[in-house]
PDB file of C-alpha atoms in Angstrom:
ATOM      1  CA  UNK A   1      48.905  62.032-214.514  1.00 44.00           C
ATOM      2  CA  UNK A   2      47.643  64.415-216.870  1.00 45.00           C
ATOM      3  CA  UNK A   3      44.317  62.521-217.742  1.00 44.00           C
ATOM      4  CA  UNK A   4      43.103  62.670-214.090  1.00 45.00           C
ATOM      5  CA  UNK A   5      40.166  65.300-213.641  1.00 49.00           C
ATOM      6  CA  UNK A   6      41.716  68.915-212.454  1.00 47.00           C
ATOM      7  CA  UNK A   7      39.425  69.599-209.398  1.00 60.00           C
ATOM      8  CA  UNK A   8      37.962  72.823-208.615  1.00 65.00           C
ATOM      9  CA  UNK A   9      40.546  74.784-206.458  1.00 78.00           C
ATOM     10  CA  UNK A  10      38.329  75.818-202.891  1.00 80.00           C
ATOM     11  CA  UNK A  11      39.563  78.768-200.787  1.00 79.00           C
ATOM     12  CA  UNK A  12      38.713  77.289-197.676  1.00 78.00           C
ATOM     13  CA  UNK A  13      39.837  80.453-195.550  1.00 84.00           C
ATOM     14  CA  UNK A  14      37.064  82.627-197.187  1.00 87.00           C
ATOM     15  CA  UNK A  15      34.239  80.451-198.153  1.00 90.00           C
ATOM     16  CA  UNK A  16      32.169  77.345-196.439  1.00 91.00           C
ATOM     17  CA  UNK A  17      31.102  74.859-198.763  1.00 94.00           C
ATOM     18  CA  UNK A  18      28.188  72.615-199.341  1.00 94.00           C
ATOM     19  CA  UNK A  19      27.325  69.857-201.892  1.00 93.00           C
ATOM     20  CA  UNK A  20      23.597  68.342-201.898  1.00 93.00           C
ATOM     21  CA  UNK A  21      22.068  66.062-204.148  1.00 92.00           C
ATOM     22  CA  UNK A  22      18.539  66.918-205.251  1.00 92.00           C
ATOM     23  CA  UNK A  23      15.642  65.398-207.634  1.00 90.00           C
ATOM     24  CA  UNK A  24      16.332  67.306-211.337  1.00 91.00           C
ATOM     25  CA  UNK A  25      12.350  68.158-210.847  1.00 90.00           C
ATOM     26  CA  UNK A  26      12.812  69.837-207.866  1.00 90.00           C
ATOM     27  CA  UNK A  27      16.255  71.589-208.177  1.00 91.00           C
ATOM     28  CA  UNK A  28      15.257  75.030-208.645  1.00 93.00           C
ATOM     29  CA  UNK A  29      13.470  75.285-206.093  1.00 92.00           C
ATOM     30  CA  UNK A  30      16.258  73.895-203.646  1.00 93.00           C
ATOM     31  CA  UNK A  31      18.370  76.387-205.084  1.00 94.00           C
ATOM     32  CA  UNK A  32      16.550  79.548-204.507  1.00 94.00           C
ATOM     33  CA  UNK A  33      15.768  78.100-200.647  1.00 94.00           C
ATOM     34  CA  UNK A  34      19.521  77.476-200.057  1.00 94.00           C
ATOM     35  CA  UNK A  35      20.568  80.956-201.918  1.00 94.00           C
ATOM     36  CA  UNK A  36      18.085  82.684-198.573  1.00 93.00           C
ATOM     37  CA  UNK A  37      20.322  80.935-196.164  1.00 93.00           C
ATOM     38  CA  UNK A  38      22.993  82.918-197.985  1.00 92.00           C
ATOM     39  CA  UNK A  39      24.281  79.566-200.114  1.00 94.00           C
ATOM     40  CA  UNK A  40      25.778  80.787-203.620  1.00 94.00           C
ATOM     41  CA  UNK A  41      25.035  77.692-206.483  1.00 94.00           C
ATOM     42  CA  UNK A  42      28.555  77.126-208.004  1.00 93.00           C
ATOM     43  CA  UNK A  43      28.164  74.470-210.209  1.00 92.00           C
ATOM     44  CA  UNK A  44      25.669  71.668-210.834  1.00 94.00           C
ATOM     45  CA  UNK A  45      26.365  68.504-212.143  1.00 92.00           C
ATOM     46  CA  UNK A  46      24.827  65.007-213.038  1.00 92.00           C
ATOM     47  CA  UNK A  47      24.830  62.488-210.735  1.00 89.00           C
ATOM     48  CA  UNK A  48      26.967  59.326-211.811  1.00 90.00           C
ATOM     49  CA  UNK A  49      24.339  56.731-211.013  1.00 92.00           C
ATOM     50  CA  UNK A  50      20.828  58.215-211.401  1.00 89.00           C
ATOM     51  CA  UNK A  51      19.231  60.041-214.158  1.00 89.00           C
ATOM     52  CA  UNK A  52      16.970  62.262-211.924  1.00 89.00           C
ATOM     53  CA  UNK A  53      19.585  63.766-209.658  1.00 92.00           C
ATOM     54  CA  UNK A  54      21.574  66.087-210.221  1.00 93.00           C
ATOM     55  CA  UNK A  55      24.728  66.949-207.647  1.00 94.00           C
ATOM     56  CA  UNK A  56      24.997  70.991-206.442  1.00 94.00           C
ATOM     57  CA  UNK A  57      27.855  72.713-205.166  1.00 94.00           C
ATOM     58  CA  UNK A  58      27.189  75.945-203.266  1.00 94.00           C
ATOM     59  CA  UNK A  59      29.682  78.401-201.170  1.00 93.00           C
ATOM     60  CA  UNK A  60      28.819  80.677-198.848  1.00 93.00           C
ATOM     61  CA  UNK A  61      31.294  83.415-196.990  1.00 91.00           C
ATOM     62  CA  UNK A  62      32.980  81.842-193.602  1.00 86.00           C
ATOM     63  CA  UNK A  63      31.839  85.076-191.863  1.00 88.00           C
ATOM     64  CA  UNK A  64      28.349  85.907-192.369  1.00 85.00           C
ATOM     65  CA  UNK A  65      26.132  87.488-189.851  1.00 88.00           C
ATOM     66  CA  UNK A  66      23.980  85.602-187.756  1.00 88.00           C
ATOM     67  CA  UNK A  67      25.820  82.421-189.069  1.00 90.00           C
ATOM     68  CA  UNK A  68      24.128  80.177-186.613  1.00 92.00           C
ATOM     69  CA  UNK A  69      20.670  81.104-186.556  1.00 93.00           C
ATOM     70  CA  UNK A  70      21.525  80.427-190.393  1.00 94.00           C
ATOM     71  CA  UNK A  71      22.555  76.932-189.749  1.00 94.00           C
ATOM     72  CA  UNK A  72      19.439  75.969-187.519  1.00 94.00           C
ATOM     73  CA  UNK A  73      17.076  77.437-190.046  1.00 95.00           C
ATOM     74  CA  UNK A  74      18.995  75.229-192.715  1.00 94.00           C
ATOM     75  CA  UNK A  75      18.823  72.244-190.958  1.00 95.00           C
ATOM     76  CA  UNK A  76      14.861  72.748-190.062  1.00 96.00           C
ATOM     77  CA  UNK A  77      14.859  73.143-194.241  1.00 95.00           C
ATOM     78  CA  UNK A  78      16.703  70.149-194.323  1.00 95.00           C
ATOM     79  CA  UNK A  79      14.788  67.859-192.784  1.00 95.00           C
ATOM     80  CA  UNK A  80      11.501  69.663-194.178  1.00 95.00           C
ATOM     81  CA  UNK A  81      12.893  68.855-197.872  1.00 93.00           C
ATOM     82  CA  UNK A  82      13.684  65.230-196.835  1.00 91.00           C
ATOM     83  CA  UNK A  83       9.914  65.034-195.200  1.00 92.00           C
ATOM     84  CA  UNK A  84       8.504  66.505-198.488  1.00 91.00           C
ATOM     85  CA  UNK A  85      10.953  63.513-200.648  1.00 87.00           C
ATOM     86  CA  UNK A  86       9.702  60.498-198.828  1.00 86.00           C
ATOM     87  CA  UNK A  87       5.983  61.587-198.656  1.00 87.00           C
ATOM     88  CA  UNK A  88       6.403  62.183-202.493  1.00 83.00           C
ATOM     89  CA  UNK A  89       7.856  58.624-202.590  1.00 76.00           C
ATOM     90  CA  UNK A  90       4.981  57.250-200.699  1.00 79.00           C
ATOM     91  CA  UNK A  91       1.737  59.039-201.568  1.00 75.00           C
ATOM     92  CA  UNK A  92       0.815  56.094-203.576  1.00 77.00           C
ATOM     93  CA  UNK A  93       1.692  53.366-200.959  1.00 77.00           C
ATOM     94  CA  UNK A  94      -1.154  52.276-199.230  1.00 79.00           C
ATOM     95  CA  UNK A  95      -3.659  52.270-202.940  1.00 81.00           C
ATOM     96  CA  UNK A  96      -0.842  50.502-204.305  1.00 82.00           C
ATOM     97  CA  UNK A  97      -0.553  48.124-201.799  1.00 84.00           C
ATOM     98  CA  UNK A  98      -4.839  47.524-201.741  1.00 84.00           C
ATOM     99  CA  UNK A  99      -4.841  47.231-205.322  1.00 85.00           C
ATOM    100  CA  UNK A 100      -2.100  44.670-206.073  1.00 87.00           C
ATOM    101  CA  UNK A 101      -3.705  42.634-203.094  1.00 89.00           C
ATOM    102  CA  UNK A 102      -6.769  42.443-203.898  1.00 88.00           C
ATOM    103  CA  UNK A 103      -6.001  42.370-208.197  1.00 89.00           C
ATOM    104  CA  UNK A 104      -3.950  39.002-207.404  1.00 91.00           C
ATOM    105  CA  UNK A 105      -6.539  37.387-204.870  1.00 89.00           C
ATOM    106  CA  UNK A 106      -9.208  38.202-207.151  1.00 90.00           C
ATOM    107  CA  UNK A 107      -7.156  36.588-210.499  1.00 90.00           C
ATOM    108  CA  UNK A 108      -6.235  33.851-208.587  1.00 89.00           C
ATOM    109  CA  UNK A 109      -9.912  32.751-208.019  1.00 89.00           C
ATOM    110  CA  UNK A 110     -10.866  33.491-211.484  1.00 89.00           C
ATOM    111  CA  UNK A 111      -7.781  31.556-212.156  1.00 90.00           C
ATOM    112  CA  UNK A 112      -8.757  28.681-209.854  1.00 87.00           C
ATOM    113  CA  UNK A 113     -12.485  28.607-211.128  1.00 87.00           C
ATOM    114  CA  UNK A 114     -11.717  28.631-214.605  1.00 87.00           C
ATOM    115  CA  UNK A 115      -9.310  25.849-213.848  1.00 86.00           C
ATOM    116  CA  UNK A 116     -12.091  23.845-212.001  1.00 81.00           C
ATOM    117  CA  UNK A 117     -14.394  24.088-214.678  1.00 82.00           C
ATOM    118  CA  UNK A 118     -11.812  23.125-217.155  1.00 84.00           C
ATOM    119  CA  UNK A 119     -10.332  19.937-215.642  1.00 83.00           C
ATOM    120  CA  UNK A 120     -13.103  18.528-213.532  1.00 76.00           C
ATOM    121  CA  UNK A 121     -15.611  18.359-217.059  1.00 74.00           C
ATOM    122  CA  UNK A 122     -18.986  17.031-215.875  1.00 73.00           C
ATOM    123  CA  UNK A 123     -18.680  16.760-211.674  1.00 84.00           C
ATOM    124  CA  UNK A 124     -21.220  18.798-210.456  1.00 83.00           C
ATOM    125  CA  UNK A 125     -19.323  19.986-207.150  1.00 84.00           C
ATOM    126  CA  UNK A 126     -16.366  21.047-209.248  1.00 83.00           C
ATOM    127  CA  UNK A 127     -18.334  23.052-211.623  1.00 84.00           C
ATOM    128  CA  UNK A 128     -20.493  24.698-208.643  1.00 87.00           C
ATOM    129  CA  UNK A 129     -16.651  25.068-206.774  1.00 86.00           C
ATOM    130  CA  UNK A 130     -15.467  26.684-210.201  1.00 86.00           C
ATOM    131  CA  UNK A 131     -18.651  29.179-210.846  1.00 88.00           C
ATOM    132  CA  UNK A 132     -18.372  30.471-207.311  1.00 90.00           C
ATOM    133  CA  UNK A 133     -14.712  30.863-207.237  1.00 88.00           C
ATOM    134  CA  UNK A 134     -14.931  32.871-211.026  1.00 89.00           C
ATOM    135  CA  UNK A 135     -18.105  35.122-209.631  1.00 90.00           C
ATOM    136  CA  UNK A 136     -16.037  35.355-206.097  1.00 90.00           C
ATOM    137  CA  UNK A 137     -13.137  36.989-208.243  1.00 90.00           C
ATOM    138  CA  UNK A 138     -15.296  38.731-210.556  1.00 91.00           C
ATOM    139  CA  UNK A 139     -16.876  40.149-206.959  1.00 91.00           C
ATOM    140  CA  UNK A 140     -13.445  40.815-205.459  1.00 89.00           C
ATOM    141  CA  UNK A 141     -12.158  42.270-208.845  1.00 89.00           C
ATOM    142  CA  UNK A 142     -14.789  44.905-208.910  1.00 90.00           C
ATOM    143  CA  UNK A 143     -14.886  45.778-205.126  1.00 89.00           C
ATOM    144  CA  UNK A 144     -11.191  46.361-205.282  1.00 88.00           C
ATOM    145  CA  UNK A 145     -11.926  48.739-208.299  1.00 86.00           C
ATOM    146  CA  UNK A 146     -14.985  50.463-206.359  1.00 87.00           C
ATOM    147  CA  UNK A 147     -12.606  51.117-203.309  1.00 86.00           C
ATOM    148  CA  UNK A 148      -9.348  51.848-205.220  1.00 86.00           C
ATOM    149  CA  UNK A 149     -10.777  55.246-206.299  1.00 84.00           C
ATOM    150  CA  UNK A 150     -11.927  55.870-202.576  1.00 86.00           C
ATOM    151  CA  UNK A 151      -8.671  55.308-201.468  1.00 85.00           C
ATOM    152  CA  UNK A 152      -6.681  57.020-204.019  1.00 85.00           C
ATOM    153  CA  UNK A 153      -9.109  60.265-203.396  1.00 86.00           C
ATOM    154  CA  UNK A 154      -8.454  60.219-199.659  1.00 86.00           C
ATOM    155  CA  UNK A 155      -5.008  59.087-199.683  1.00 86.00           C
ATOM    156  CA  UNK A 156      -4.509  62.043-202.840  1.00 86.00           C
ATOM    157  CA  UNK A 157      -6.417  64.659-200.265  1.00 88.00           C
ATOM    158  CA  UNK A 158      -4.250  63.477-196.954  1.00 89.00           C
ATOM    159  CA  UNK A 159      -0.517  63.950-198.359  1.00 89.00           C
ATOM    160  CA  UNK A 160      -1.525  66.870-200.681  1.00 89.00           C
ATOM    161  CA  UNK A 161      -2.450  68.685-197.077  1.00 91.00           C
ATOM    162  CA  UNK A 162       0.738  67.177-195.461  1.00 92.00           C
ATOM    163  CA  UNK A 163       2.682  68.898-198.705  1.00 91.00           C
ATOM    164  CA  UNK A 164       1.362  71.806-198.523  1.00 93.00           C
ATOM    165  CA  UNK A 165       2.450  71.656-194.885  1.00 94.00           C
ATOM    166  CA  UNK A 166       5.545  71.329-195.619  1.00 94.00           C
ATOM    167  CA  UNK A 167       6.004  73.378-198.069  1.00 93.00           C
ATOM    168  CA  UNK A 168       4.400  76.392-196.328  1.00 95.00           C
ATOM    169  CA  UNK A 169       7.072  75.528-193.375  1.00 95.00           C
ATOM    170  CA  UNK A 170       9.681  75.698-196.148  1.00 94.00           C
ATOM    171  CA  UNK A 171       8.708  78.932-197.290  1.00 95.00           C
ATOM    172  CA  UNK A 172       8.501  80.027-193.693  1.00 95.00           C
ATOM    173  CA  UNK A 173      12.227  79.407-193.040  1.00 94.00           C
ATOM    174  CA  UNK A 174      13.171  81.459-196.096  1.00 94.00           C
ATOM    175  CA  UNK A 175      11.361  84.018-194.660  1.00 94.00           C
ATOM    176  CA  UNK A 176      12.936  83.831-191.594  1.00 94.00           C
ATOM    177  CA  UNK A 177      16.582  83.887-193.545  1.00 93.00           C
ATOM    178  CA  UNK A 178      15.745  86.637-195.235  1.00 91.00           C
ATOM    179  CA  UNK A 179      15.189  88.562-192.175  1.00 91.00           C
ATOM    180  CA  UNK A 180      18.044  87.338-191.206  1.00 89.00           C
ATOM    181  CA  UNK A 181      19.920  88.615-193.991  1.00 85.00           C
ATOM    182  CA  UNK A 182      17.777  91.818-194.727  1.00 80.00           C
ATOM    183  CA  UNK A 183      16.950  91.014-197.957  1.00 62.00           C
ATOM    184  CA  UNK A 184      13.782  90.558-200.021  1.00 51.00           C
ATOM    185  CA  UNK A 185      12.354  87.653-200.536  1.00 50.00           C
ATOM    186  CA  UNK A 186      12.244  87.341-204.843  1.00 52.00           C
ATOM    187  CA  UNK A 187      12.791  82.982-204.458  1.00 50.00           C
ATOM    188  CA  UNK A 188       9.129  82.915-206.239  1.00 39.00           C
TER     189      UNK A 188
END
């Protein structure tokens, strides 16, 4: 059929050939580490289903020197870039997590005290119920606020080190590929 999409035509005798998928943010970077495993980019396209992805194709000659010490140091990069992905994903988690919590407990007793005071007009157990619960989630409200900002900070301080972990191991294994291959290292 003539409207069908002509694909690329891959000399498979020559070349290996790799397709990754990688955050738009981040892509650059990804390039340059897969071009020191001796990966050439040749072509980048959107991906179908998600706006910050983008799909890249890369070739690299069948017979290239030290070809498996080439592969290990690309999976180790591998699974360092996946690391680096999900701690990215959940940096946020556990203040997240704390502050939804403890935001919905404390509007639901602010909630239930202000309902208290509203339908139970003129008991004197309701209304003491209904001030305690309303200064209970005033109290929960602003302890949750006090603490967010101490967990942010130390949850902020504990995957920034972890990241810059990572990313020191990444640049390590481009180092390590470029010895490998004998050639500078010009990825910054």
């Amino acid at each position: 059929m003539k409207n069908k999409k002509q694909r690329q035509i891959r000399d498979h005798k020559n070349y290996d050939y790799l397709t990754i998928t990688a955050k738009v943010e981040r892509e650059e970077e990804i390039i340059a580490s897969y071009a020191t495993l001796g990966w050439e980019k040749v072509k980048v396209t959107e991906d179908k289903r998600f706006f910050d992805l983008d799909v890249v194709e890369f070739r690299r000659p069948h017979k290239v020197e030290n070809k498996d010490r080439l592969q290990l140091l690309q999976v180790k990069l591998e699974t360092l870039l996946n690391t680096y992905g999900a701690l990215r994903h959940k940096r946020k988690a556990k203040s997240t997590t704390f502050g939804l919590f403890g935001g919905i407990f404390g509007c639901i007793a602010i909630a239930a005290g202000i309902a208290l005071l509203v339908t139970e007009i003129g008991q004197l157990t309701a209304t003491i119920a209904g001030i305690i619960l309303l200064i209970a989630g005033v109290a929960v409200l602003t302890v949750v606020g006090v603490f967010m900002r101490r967990v942010i900070e130390t949850e902020a301080r504990d995957y920034s080190e972890r990241m810059t972990s990572i990313l020191n191991g990444i640049d390590d294994i481009c180092r390590q590929a470029n010895a490998l291959r004998e050639v500078s290292d010009d990825r910054a």
